[in-house]
Coordinates of C-alpha atoms in Angstrom, one line a residue:
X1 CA 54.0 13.1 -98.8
X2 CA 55.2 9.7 -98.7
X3 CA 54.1 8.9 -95.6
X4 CA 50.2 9.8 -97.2
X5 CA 51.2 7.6 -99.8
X6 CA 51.8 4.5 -97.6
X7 CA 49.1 5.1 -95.7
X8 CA 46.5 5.1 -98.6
X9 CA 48.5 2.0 -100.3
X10 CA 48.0 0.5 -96.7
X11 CA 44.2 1.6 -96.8
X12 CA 44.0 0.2 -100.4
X13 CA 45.7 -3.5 -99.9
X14 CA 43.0 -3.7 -96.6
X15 CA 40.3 -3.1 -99.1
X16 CA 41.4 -4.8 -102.0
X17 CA 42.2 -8.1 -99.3
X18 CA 38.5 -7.5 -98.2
X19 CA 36.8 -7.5 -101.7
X20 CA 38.9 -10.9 -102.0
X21 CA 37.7 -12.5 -99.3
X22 CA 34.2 -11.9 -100.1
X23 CA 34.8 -13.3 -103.9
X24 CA 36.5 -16.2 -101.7
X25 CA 33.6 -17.1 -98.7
X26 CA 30.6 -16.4 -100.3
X27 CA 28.7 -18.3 -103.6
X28 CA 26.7 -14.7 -105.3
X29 CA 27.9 -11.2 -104.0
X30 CA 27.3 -7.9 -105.0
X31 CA 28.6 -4.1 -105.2
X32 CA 26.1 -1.3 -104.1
X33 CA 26.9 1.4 -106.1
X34 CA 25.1 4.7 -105.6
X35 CA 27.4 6.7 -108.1
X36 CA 29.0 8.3 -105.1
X37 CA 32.6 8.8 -104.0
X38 CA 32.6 6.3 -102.0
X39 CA 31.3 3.5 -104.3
X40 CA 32.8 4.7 -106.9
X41 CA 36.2 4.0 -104.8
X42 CA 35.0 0.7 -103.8
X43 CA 34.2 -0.2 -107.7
X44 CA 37.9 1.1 -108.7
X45 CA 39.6 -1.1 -105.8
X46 CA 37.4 -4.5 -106.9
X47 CA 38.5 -3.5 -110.6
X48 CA 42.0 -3.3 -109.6
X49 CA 41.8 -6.4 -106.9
X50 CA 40.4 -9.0 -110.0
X51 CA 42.3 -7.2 -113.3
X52 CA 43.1 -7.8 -115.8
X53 CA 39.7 -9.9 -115.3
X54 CA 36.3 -8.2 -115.3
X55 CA 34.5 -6.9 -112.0
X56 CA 32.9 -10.8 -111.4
X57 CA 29.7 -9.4 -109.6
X58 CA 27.5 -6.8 -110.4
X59 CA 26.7 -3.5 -109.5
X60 CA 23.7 -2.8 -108.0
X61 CA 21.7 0.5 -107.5
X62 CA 18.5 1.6 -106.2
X63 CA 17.4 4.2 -108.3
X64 CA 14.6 6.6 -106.3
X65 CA 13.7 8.1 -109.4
X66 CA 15.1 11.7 -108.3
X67 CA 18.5 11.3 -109.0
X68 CA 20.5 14.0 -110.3
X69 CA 21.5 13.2 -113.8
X70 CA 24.6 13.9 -113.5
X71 CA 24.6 10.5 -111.1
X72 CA 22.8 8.6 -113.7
X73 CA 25.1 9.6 -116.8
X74 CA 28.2 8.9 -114.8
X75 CA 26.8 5.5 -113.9
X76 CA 26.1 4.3 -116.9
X77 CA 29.2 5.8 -118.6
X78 CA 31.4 4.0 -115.9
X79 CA 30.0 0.7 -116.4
X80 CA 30.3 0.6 -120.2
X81 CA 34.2 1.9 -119.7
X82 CA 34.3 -1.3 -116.9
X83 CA 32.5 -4.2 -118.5
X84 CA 30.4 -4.6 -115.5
X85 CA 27.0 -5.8 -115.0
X86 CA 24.8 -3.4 -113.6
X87 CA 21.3 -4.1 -111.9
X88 CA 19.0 -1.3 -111.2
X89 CA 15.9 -1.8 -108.3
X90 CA 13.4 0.8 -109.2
X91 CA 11.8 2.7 -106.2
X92 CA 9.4 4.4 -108.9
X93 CA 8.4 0.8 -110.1
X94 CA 7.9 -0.2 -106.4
X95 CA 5.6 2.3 -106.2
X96 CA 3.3 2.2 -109.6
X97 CA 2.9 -1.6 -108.0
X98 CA 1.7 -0.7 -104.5
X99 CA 4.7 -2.4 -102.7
X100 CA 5.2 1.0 -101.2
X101 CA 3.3 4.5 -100.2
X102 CA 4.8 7.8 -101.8
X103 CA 5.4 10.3 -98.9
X104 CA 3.1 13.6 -99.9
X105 CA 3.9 17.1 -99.2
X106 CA 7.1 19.9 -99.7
X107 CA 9.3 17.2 -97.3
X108 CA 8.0 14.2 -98.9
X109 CA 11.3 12.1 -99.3
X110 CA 12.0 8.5 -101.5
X111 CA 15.1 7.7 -99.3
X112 CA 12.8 5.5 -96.9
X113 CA 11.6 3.6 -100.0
X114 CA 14.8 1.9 -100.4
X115 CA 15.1 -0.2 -98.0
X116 CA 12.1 -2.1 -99.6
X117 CA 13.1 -2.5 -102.8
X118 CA 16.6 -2.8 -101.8
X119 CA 15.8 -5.9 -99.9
X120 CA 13.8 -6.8 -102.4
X121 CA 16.7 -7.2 -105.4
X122 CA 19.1 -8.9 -102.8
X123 CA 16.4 -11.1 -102.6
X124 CA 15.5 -12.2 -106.2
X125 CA 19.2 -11.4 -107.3
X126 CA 19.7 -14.3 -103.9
X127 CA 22.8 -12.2 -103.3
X128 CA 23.9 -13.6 -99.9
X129 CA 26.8 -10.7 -99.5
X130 CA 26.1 -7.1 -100.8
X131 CA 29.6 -5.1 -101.0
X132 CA 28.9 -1.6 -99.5
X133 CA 31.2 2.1 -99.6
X134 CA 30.3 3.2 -95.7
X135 CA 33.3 4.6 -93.4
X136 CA 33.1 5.1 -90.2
X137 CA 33.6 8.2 -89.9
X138 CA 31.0 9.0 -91.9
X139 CA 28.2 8.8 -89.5
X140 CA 27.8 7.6 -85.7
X141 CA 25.4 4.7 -86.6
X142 CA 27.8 3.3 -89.1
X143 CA 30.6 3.2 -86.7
X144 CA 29.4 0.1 -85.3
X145 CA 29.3 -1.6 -87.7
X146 CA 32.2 -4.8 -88.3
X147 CA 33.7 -5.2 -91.8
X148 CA 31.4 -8.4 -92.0
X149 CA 28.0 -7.5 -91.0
X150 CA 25.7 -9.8 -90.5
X151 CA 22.1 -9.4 -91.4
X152 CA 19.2 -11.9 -90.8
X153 CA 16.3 -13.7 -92.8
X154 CA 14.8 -10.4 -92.8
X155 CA 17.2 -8.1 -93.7
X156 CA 17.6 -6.6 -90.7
X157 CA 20.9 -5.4 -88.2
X158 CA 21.2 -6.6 -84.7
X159 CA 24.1 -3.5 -83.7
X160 CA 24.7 -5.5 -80.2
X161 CA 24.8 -8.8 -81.7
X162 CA 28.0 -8.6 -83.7
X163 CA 30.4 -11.4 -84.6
X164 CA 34.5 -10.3 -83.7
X165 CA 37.2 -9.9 -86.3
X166 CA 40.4 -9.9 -84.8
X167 CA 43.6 -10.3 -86.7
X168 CA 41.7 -9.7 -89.6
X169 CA 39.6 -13.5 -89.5
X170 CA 36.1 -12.1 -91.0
X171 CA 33.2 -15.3 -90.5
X172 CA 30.6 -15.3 -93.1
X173 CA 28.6 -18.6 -92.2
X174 CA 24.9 -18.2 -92.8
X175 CA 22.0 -19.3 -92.4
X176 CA 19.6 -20.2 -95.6
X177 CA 18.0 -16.6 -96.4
X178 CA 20.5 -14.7 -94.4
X179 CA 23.2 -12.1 -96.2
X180 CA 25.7 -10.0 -95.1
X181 CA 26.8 -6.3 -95.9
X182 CA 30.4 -6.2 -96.0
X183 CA 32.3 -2.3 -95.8
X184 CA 35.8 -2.4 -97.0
X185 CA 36.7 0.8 -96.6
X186 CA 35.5 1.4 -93.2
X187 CA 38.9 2.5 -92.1
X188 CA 38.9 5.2 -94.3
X189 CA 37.9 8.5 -93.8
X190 CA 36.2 11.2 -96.4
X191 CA 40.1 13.0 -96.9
X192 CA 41.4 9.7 -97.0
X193 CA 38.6 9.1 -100.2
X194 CA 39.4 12.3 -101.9
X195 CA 43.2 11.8 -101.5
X196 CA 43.1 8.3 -103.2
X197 CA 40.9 9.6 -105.8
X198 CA 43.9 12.2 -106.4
X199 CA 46.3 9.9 -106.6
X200 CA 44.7 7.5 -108.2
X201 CA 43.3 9.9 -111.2
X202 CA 39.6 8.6 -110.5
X203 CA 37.3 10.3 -112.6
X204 CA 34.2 11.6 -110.4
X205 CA 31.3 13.6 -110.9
X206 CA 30.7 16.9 -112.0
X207 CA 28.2 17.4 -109.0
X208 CA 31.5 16.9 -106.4
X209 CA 33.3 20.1 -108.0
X210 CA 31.8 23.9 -107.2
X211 CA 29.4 25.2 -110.0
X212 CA 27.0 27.4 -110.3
X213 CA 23.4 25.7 -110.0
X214 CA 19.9 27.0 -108.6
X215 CA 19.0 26.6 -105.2
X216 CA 16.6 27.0 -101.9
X217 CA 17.3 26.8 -98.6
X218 CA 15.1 25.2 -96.9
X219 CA 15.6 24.6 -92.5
X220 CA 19.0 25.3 -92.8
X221 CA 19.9 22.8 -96.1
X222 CA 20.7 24.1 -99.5
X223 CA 18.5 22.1 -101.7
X224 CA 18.9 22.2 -105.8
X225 CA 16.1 23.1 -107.4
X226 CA 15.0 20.3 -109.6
X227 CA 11.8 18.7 -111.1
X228 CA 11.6 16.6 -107.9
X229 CA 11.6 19.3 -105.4
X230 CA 7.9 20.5 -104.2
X231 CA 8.6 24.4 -103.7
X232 CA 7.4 26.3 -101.2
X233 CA 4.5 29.1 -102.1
X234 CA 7.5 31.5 -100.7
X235 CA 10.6 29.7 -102.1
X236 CA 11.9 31.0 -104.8
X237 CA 15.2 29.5 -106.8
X238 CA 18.4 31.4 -106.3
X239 CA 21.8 31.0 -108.7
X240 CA 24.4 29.9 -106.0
X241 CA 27.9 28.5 -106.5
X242 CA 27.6 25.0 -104.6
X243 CA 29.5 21.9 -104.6
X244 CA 27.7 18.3 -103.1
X245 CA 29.8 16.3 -100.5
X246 CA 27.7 13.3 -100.6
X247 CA 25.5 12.4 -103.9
X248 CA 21.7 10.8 -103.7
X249 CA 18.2 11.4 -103.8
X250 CA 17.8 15.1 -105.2
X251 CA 15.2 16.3 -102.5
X252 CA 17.1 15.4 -99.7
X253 CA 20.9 16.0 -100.4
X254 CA 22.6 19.4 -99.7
X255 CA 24.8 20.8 -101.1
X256 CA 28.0 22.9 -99.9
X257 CA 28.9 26.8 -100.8
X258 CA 32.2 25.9 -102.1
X259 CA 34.5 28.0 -104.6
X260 CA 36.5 24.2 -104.5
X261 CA 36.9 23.4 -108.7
X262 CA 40.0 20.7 -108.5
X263 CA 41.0 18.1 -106.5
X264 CA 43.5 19.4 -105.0
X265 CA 40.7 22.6 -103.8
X266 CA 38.6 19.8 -102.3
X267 CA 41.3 18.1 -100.2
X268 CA 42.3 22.1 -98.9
X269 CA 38.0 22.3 -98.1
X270 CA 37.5 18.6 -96.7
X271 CA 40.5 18.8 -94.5
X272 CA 39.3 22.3 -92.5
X273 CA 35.6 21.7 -92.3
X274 CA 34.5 20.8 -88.6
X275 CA 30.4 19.6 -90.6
X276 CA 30.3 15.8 -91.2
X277 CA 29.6 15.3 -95.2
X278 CA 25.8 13.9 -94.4
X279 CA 25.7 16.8 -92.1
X280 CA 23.3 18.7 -95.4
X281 CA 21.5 15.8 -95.8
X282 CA 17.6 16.5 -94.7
X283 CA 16.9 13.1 -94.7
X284 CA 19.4 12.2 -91.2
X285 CA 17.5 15.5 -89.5
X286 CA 14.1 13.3 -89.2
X287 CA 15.0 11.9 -85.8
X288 CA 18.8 11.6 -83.9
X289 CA 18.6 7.9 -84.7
X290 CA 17.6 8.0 -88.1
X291 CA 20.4 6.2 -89.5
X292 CA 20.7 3.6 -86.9
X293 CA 17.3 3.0 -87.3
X294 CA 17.1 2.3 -91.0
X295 CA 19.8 0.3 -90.8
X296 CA 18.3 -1.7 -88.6
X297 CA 15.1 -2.2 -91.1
X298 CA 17.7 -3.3 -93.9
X299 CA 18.9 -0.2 -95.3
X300 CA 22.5 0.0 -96.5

């Protein structure tokens, strides 16, 4: 046990040391925060790496619209308890002004509308770093990336045209209009997440812990059934008990049969499993490069 205990201290000091450096190099960063486990991590470790000083950048989310509420609630809960400032881009505003086309249909999805709007509120926020919760292990595409990633004048990733970091020496030089996305905790894996959130008491939410909730499943993914989900003439809503691995847009995330209630239930679940957590999502079933490719468009 105290060997796990080093290790996550080990994986926190790296990320905290990050978080620092970015406060350090760059003039007007940002947190993505999604309300997941993952940014919700990140957000603890830059509350703990300026305290007993306030988070000094904000929190940003893109909000598709067809969040669970659950997210939303725990968001807004988390930043009145912090003291942060929170900035929300709106993909539903995005599209009542024509800057982007609604998908139609039962698989219509929002998830491709962020990258627009994201861009868009790094731009008029002129954030020139954006702090973001991806591991590596978390999927293929994000294991390339460097701790420091640079992105261009147009938001976009260039995967073979990296910059090195070795002994821990991360460059953030720029050009004017140029940002970077910078992943603190890309040395941790999704057990090292839920451990630290054990040990740490992190309060999550209640969408991570089994309940019981009505659901379709549709090509293999357990969908909830919500306002934002276009049933099927044939689908029909059945009571499951479900837990969610990964938390975002409503139509697209699956969710996990899981009798897993504590902490301690989800570490037993996370540490078996041989599915990657985005494994349920229906959005990274479009294509085998999904991911990599809206990354390199200027998603997260």
């Amino acid at each position: 046990m105290a060997k796990s205990i080093n290790h996550l201290r080990e994986l926190e000091a790296e990320g905290i040391y990050v978080i620092r450096e970015v406060a350090a190099q760059f003039e007007n960063p940002a947190l993505l925060f999604s309300g997941g486990k993952d940014s919700i991590v990140m957000t603890h470790l830059a509350h703990k790496a300026f305290y007993p000083g306030r988070i000094p950048f904000p929190l940003v989310h893109i909000d598709t619209g067809h969040n669970f509420p659950e997210t939303i609630k725990f968001r807004d809960n988390l930043v009145e308890k912090l003291g942060a400032k929170l900035i929300v881009g709106s993909v539903q505003k995005a599209i009542d002004e024509g800057k982007v086309v609604e998908e139609k249909g039962y698989n219509a999805l929002r998830n491709g509308l962020q990258t627009t709007v994201l861009l868009d509120t790094i731009e008029e926020g002129k954030f020139d770093a954006c702090l973001g919760g991806a591991r590596r292990d978390e999927e293929k595409a994000r294991a390339k990336e460097r701790f420091f990633s640079h992105r261009d004048e147009f938001g976009q990733w260039d995967p073979k045209n990296q910059r090195p970091e070795l002994w821990n020496l991360f460059n953030g030089k720029k050009n004017v209009g140029e940002h970077f996305r910078v992943f603190p905790i890309s040395n941790w894996t999704e057990l090292d997440v839920w451990q630290y959130i054990t040990m740490e008491n992190i309060d999550i939410p209640s969408l991570y812990k089994a309940h019981k909730r009505k659901c379709v499943v549709r090509d293999g993914v357990i969908l909830a059934v919500t306002p934002f989900l276009n049933l099927k003439p044939d689908e029909k809503g059945e009571e499951m008990t479900v837990r969610f691995r990964t938390i975002g847009d409503a139509t697209c995330t699956g969710a996990s049969l899981s009798d897993a209630e504590s902490l301690e239930e989800i570490i037993k679940e996370v540490a078996v499993t041989r599915v990657t957590e985005r494994g349920g999502r229906a959005d990274d079933k479009r294509s085998e490069t999904s991911m990599e490719d809206r990354k390199k468009q200027g998603y997260f």
